[in-house]
Short mmCIF file of C-alpha atoms in Angstrom, two decimals:
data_model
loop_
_atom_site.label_atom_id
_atom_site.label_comp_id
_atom_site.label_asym_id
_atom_site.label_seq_id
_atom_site.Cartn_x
_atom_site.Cartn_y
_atom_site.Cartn_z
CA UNK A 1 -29.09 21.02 -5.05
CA UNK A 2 -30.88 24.33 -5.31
CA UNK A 3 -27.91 27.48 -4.71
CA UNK A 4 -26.48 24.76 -2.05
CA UNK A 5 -23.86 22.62 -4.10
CA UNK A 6 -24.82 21.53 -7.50
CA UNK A 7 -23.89 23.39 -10.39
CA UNK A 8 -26.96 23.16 -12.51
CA UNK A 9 -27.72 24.10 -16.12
CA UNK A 10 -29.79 27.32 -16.46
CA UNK A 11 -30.87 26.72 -19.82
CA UNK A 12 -33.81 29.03 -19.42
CA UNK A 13 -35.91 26.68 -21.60
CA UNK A 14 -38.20 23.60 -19.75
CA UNK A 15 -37.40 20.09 -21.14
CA UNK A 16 -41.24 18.45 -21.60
CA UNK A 17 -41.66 15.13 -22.22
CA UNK A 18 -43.85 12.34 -21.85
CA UNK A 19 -42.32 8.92 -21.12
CA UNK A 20 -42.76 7.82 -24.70
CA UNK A 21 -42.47 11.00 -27.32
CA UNK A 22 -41.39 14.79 -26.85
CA UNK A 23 -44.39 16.97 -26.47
CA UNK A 24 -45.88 20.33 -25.20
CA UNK A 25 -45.84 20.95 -21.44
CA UNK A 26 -50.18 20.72 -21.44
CA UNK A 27 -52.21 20.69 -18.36
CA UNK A 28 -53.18 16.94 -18.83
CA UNK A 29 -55.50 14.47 -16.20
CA UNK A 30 -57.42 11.85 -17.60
CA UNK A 31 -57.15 10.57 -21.04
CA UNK A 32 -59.72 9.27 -23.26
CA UNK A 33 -59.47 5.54 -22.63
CA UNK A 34 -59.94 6.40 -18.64
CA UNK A 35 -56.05 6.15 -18.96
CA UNK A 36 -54.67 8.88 -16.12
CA UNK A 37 -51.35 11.29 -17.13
CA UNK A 38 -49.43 12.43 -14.32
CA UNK A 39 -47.68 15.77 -14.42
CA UNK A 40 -44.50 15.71 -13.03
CA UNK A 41 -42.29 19.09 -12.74
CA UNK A 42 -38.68 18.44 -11.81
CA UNK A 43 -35.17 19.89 -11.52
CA UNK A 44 -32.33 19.74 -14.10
CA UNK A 45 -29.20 18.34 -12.27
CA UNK A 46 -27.13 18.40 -15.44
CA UNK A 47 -24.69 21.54 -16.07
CA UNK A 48 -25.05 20.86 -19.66
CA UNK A 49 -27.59 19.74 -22.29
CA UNK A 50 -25.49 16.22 -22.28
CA UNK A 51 -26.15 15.21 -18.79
CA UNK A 52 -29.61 16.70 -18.56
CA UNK A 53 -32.05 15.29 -15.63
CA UNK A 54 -34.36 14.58 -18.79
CA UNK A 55 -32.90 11.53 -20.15
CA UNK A 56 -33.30 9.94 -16.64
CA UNK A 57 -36.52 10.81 -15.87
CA UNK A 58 -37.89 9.86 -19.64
CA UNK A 59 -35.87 6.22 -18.94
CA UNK A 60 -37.79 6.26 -15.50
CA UNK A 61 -41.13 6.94 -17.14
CA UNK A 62 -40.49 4.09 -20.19
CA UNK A 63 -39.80 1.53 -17.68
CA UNK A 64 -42.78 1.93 -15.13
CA UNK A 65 -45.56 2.74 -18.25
CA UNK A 66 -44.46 -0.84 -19.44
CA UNK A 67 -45.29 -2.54 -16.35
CA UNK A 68 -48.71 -0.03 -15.13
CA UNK A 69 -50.85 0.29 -17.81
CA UNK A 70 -53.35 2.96 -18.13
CA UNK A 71 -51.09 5.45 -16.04
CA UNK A 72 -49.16 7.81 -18.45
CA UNK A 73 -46.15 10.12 -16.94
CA UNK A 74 -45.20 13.20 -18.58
CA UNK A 75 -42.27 15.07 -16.88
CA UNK A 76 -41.24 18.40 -17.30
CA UNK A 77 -37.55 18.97 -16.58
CA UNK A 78 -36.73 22.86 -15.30
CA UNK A 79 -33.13 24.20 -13.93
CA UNK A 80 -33.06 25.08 -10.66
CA UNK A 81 -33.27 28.47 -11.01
CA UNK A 82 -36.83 28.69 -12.37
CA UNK A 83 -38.02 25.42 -11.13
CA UNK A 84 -39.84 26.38 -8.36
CA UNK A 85 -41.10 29.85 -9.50
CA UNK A 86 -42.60 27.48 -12.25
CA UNK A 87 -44.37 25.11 -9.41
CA UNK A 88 -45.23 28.46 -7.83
CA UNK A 89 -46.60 29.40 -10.58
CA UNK A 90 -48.80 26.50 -11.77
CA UNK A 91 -50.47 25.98 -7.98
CA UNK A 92 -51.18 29.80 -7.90
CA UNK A 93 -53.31 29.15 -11.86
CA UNK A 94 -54.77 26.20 -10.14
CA UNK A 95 -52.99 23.76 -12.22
CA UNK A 96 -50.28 22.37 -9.89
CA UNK A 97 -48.56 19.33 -11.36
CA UNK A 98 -49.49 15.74 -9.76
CA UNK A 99 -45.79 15.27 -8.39
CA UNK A 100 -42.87 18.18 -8.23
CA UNK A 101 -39.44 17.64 -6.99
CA UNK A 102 -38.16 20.99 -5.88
CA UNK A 103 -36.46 22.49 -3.00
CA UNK A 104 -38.81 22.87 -0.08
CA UNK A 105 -42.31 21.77 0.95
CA UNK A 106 -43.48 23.46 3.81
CA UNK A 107 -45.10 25.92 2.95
CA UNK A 108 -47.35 24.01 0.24
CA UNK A 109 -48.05 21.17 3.09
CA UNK A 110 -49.14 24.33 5.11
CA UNK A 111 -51.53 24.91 3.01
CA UNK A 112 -53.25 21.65 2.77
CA UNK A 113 -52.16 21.29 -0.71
CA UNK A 114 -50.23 17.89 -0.26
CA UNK A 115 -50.46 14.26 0.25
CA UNK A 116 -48.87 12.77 3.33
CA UNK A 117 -46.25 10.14 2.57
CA UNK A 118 -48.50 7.63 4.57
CA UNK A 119 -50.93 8.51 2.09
CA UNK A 120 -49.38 8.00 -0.75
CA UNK A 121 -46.76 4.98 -0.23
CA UNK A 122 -46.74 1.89 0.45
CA UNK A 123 -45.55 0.53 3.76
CA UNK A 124 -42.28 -1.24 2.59
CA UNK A 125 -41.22 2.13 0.94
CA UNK A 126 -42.43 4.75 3.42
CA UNK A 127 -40.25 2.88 5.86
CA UNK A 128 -37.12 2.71 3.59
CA UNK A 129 -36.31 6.14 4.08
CA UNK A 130 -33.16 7.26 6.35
CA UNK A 131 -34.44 8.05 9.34
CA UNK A 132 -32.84 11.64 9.95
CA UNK A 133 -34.23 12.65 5.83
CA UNK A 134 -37.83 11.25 6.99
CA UNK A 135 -38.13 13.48 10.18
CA UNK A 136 -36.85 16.51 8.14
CA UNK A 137 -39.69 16.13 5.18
CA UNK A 138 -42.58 16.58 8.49
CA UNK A 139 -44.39 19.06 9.18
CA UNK A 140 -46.19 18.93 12.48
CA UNK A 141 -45.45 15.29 13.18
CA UNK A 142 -46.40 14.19 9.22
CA UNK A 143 -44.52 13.76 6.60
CA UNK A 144 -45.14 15.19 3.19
CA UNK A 145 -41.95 16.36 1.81
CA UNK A 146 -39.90 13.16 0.23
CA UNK A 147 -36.36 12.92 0.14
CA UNK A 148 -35.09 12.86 -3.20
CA UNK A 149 -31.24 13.23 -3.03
CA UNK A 150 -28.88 13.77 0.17
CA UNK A 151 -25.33 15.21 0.53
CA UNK A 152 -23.01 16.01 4.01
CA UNK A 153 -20.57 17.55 4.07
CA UNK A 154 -16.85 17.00 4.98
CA UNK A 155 -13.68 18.59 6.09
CA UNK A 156 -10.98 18.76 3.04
CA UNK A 157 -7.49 18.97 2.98
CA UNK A 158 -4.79 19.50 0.99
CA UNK A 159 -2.28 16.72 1.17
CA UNK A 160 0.82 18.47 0.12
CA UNK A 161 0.36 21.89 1.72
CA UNK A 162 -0.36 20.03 5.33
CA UNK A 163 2.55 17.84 4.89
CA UNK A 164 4.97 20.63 3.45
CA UNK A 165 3.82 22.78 6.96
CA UNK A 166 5.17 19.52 8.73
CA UNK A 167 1.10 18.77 9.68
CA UNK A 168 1.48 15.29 8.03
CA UNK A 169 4.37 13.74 8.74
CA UNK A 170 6.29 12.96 5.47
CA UNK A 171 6.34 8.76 5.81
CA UNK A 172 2.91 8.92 6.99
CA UNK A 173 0.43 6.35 5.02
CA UNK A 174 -2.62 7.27 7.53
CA UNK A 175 -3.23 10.77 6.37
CA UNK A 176 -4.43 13.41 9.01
CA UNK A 177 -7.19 12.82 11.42
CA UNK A 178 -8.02 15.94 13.40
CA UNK A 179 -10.66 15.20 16.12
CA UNK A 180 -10.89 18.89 17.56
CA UNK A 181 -10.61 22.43 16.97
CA UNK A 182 -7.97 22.76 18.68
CA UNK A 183 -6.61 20.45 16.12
CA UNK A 184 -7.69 22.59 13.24
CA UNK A 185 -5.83 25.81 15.10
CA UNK A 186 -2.62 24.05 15.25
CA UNK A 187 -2.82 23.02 12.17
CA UNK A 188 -3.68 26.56 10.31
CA UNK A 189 -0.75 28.03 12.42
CA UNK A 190 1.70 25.95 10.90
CA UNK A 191 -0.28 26.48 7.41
CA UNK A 192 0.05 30.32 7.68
CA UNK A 193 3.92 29.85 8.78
CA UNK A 194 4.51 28.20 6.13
CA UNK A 195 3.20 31.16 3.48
CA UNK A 196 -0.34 29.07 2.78
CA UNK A 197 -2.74 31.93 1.59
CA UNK A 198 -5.57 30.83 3.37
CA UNK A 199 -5.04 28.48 6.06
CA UNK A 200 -8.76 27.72 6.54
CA UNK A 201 -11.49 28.81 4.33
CA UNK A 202 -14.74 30.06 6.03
CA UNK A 203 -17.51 30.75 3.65
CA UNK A 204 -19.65 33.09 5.33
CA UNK A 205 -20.62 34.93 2.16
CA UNK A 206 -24.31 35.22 1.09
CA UNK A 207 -24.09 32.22 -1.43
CA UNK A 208 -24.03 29.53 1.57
CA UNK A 209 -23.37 31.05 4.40
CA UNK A 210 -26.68 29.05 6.43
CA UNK A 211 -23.84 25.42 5.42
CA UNK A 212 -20.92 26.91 6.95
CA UNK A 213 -22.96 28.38 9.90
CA UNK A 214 -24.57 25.15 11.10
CA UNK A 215 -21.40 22.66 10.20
CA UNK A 216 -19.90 24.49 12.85
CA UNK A 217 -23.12 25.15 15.35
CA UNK A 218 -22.98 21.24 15.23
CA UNK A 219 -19.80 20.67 15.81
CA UNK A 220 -19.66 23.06 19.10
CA UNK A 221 -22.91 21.03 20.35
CA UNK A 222 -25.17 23.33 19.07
CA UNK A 223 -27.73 23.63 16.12
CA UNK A 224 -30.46 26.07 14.42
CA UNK A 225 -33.11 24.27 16.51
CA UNK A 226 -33.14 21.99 20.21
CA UNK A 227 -34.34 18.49 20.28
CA UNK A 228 -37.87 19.92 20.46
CA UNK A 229 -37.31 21.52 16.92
CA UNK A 230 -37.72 25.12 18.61
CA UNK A 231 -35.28 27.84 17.39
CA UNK A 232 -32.28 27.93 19.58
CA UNK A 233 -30.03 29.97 17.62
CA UNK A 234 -28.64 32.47 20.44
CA UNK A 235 -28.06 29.19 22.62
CA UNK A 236 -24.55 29.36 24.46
CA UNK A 237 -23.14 25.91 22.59
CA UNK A 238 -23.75 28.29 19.43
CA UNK A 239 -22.36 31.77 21.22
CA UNK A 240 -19.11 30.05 22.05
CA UNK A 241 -18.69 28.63 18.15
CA UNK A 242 -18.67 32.03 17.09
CA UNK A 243 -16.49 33.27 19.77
CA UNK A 244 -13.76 30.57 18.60
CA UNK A 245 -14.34 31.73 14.97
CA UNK A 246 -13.98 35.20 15.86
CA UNK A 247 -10.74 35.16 18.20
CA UNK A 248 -8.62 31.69 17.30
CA UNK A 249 -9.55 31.82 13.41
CA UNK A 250 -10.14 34.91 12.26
CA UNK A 251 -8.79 36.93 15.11
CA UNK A 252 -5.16 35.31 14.51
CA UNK A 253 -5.28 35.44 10.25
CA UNK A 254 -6.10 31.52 9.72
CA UNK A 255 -9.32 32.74 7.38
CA UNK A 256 -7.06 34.37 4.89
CA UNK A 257 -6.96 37.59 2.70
CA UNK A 258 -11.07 37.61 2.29
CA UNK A 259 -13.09 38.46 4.80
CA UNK A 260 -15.34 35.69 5.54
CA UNK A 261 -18.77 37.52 5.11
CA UNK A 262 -17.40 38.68 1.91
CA UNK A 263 -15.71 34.47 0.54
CA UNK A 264 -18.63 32.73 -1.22
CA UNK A 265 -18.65 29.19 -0.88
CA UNK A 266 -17.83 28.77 -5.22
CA UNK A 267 -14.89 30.98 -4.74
CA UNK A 268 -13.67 29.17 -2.10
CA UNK A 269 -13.91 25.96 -3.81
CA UNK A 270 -12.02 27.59 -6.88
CA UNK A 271 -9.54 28.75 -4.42
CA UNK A 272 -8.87 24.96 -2.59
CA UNK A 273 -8.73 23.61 -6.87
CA UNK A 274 -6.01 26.16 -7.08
CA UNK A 275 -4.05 24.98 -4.02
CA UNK A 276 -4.24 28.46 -2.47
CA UNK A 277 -6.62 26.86 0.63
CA UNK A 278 -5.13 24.33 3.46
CA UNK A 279 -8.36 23.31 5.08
CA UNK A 280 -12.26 24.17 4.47
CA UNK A 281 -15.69 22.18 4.53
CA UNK A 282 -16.68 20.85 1.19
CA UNK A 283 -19.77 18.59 -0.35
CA UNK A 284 -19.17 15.53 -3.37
CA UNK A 285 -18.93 18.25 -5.62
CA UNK A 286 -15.72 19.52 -4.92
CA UNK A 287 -14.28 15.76 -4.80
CA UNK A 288 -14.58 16.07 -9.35
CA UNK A 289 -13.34 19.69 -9.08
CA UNK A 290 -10.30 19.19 -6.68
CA UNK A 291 -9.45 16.39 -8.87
CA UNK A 292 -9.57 18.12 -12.02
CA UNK A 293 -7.16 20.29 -11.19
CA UNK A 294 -5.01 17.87 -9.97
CA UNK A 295 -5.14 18.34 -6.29
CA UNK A 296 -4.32 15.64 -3.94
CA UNK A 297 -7.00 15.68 -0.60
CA UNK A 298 -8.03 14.10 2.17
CA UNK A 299 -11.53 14.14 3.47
CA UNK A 300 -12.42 13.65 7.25
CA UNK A 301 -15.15 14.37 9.48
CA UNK A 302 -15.82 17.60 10.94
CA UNK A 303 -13.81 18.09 14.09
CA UNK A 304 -15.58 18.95 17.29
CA UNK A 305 -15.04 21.54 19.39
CA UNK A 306 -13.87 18.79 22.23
CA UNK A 307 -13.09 16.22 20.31
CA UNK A 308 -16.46 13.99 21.27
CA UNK A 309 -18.96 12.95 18.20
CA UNK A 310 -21.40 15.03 17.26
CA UNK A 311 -23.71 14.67 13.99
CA UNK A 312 -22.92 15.93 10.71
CA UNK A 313 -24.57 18.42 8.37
CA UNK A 314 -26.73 16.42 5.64
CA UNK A 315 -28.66 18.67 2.93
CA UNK A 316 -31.85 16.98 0.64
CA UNK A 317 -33.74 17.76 -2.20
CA UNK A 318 -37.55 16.82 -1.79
CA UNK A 319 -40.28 15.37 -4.02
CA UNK A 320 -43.86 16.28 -2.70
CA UNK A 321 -47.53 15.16 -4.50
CA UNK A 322 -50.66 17.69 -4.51
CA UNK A 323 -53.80 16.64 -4.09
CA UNK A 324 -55.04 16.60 -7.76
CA UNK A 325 -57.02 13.42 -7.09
CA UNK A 326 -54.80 10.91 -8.46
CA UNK A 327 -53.34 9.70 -5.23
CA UNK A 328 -53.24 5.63 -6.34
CA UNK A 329 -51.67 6.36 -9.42
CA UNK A 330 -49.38 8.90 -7.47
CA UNK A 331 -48.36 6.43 -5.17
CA UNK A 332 -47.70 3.71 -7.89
CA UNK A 333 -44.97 6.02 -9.37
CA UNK A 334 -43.32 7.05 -6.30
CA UNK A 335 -43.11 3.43 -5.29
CA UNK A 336 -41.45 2.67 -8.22
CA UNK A 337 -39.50 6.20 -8.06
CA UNK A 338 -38.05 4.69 -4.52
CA UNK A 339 -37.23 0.84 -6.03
CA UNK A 340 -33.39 1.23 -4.78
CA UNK A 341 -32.32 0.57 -8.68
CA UNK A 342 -33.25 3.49 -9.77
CA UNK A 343 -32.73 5.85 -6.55
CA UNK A 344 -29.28 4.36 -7.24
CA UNK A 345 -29.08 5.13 -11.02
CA UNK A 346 -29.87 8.68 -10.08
CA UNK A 347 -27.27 9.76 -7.42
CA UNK A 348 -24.36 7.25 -9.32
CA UNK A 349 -24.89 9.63 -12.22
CA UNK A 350 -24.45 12.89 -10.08
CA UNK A 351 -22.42 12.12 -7.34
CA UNK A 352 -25.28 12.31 -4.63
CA UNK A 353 -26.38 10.35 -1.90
CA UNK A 354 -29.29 7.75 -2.04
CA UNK A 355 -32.08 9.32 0.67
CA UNK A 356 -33.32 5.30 1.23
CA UNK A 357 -31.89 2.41 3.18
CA UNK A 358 -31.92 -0.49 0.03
CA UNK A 359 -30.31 2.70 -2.27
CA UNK A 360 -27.52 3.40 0.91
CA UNK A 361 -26.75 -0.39 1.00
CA UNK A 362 -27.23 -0.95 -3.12
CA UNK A 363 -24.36 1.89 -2.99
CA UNK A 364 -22.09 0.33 -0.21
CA UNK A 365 -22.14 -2.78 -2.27
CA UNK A 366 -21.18 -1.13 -5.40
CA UNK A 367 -17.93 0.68 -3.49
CA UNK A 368 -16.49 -2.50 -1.94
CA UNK A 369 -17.39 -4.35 -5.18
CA UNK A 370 -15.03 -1.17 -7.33
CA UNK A 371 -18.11 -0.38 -8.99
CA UNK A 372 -20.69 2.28 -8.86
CA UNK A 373 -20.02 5.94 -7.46
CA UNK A 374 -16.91 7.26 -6.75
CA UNK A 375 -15.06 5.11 -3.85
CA UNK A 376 -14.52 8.70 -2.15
CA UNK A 377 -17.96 8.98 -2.00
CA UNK A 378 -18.45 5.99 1.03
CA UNK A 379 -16.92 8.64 3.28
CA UNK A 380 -19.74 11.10 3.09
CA UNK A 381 -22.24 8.31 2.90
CA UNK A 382 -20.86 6.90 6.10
CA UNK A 383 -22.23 10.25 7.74
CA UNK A 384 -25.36 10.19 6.02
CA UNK A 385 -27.40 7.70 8.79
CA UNK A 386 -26.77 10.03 11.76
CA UNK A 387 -26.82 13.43 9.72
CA UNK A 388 -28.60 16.55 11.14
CA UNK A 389 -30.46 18.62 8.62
CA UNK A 390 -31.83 22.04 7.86
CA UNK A 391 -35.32 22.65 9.65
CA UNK A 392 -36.72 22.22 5.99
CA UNK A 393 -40.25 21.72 7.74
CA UNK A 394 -40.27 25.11 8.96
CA UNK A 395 -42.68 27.53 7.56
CA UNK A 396 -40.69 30.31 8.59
CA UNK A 397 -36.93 28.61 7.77
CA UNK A 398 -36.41 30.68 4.34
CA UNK A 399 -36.92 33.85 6.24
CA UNK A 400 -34.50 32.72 9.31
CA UNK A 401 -31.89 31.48 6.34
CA UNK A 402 -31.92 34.89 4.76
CA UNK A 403 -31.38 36.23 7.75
CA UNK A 404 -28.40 34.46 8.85
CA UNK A 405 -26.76 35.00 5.29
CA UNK A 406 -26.89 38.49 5.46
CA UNK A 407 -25.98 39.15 9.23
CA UNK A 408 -23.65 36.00 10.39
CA UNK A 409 -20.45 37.48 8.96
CA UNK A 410 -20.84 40.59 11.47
CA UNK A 411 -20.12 37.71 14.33
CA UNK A 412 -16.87 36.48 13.27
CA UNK A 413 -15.52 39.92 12.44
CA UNK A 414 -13.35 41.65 14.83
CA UNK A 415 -15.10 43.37 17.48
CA UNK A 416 -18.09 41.40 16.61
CA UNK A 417 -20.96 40.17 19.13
CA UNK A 418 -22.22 36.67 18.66
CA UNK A 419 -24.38 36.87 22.13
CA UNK A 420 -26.26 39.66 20.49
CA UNK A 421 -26.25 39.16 16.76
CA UNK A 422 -27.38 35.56 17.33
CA UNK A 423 -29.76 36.27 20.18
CA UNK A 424 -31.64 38.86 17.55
CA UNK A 425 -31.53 36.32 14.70
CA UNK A 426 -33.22 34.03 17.37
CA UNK A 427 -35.99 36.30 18.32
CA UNK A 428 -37.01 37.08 14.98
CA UNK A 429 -36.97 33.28 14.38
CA UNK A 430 -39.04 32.28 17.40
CA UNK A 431 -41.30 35.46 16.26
CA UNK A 432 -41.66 34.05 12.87
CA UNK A 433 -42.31 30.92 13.62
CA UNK A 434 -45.00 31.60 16.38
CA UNK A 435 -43.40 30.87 19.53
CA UNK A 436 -43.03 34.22 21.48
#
């Protein structure tokens, strides 16, 4: 998912196609035999030309064309980092596609530009979507961004590094369960007296540094927004996070040798593949990378800052249809897009979550059967019901985002003032997003 955790293929070059025969990337509509195209624009999952988004999508397209007649799909496939300059790009000429599946919505359904969901689905499939990605896709109460893919995130261990610092216990079968952060403390003591380079990671680096911030706002009780979906940043759940961060992780050397605002998220996951890291917060990515490399790892929930549950972080790509006047056929194809078959043929393949209720049970079924996805991948779609996301339906969320990667590092240095540092992020959020 877009700069969040996929690595995707930048190939630089768009991958057009129609569902039947490679062709140019033209603005089509209606065909001669009152036959409608759609235009779909979507991103390129695939880190090489191998595992390109493109051979799903054209499968996708085969199959519905077969059984709706008259409605032709042409898709063209774009890595994510020019996907949704391209979408920019064809709206702003007037030519926006029928369907895109990009990174945000907002500020298109702003605009008036979109269907709503209730518009466009049917019934059956508008209410198959997981409840917490639904809410995230609306935009003053409607929904028009559509869950595509989901991920949460987890903590990850290292197995032998935990159990050489006398963590684990050396006989034990049941692994570590840490329910607080007092938990974590102990544990990245005995980490650090044991000669572990980094006892915890913490990613607070420009790549992802909006992940780490809110894993840990929601862990303390906290979050980017309250209940009523206002900014809430500078509230005290969130001031006392940073305040642990500052004096019981970084304060006592936990973070290692990097100073957090300076450790990307990547180099931290190179760092845990390496064995170098004892603890940090990871997505299903690192579960293929870790493994590579031959690390053994546990994965458990985030622990709390008392130990009580609190929800998860979840992260989605969305899929969102302009008005372009082919709403019926639209509708048609994201039906069929959302048939739990192929939601599930799409995250199997990458190692993502299904964003729909058939898809999460089609999946569950799979792991206790031994087939499908990954079996380590029913741990993170456990969380997935109950997970909290970014305020995607926020106008003003890029700006607040850019803002926290640049400035939340100050917070957790030494010396560093989360009261104030949070409570300006806060204002300028409210600000932005009209409520001052």
């Amino acid at each position: 998912m877009k700069g969040r955790y996929l690595s995707v293929a930048a190939t630089g070059v768009a991958l057009c196609l129609t569902a039947v025969t490679l062709t140019g990337c033209g603005a089509l509509g209606l065909t001669g035999n009152n036959e409608v195209t759609l235009r779909v624009v979507a991103a390129d999952y695939g880190d090489n030309p191998q595992n390109s988004s493109a051979a799903y999508w054209k499968q996708l397209g085969d199959s519905f064309e077969k059984t709706h007649p008259g409605i032709n799909v042409e898709v063209s496939v774009y890595s994510w980092t020019e996907v949704d300059a391209k979408v920019a790009e064809m709206v702003k000429a007037h030519k926006a596609p029928d369907i895109a599946q990009i990174g945000a919505y907002a500020d298109y359904a702003e605009a008036g530009k979109l269907y709503s969901a209730e518009e466009l689905l049917s019934v059956q499939t508008e209410a198959d979507f997981l409840g917490p990605l639904a809410d995230a896709g609306k935009v003053k109460h409607t929904q028009y961004g559509m869950p595509f893919v989901a991920s949460t995130r987890l903590l990850f261990y290292n197995e032998k590094l935990l159990t050489d610092a006398g963590v684990i216990p050396k006989d034990s079968r049941a692994g570590w369960q840490p329910k607080s952060w007092a938990d974590l403390e102990a544990a990245a003591k005995k980490l650090k007296a044991a000669g572990v380079p980094t006892p915890f990671a913490l990613p607070l680096g420009r790549e992802e540094a909006q992940a780490e911030s809110m894993m840990w706002m929601l862990s303390g009780g906290g979050g980017y927004t309250d209940n009523e979906d206002s900014y809430e940043i500078d509230s005290p759940e969130n001031v006392k996070t940073f305040e642990f961060l500052r004096d019981r992780m970084v304060g006592q050397g936990l973070t290692g040798p990097v100073e957090p605002g300076r450790l990307d998220r990547q180099a931290a996951f190179d760092a845990f593949a390496r064995g170098e890291v004892g603890m940090l917060n990871g997505h299903p990515t690192l579960l293929k990378q870790a493994g590579d490399k031959g690390i053994k790892f546990g994965m458990v929930p985030m622990p709390t800052a008392d130990g009580t549950d609190h929800p998860t972080m979840g992260v989605a790509d969305w899929v969102m249809a302009f008005k372009n006047g082919h709403k019926s056929q639209t509708g048609k194809f994201l039906d069929y897009l959302y048939e739990a078959k192929n939601v599930t043929a799409f995250t199997n393949k990458y190692d993502l979550l299904p964003v729909t209720t058939s898809g999460y049970r089609a999946m569950e079924a799979a792991a206790v059967g031994g087939g499908g996805p990954a079996p380590q991948l029913k741990t993170f779609l456990t969380a997935l019901p109950t997970a909290r996301l970014y305020p995607v339906g926020k106008k003003s969320w890029a700006g607040v985002s850019e803002d926290v990667k640049q400035n939340i590092g100050k917070v957790v240095q030494p010396g560093g003032q989360p009261e104030k540092v949070l409570g300006d992020m806060a204002d300028a959020a409210r600000k932005a997003d009209g409520n001052h």
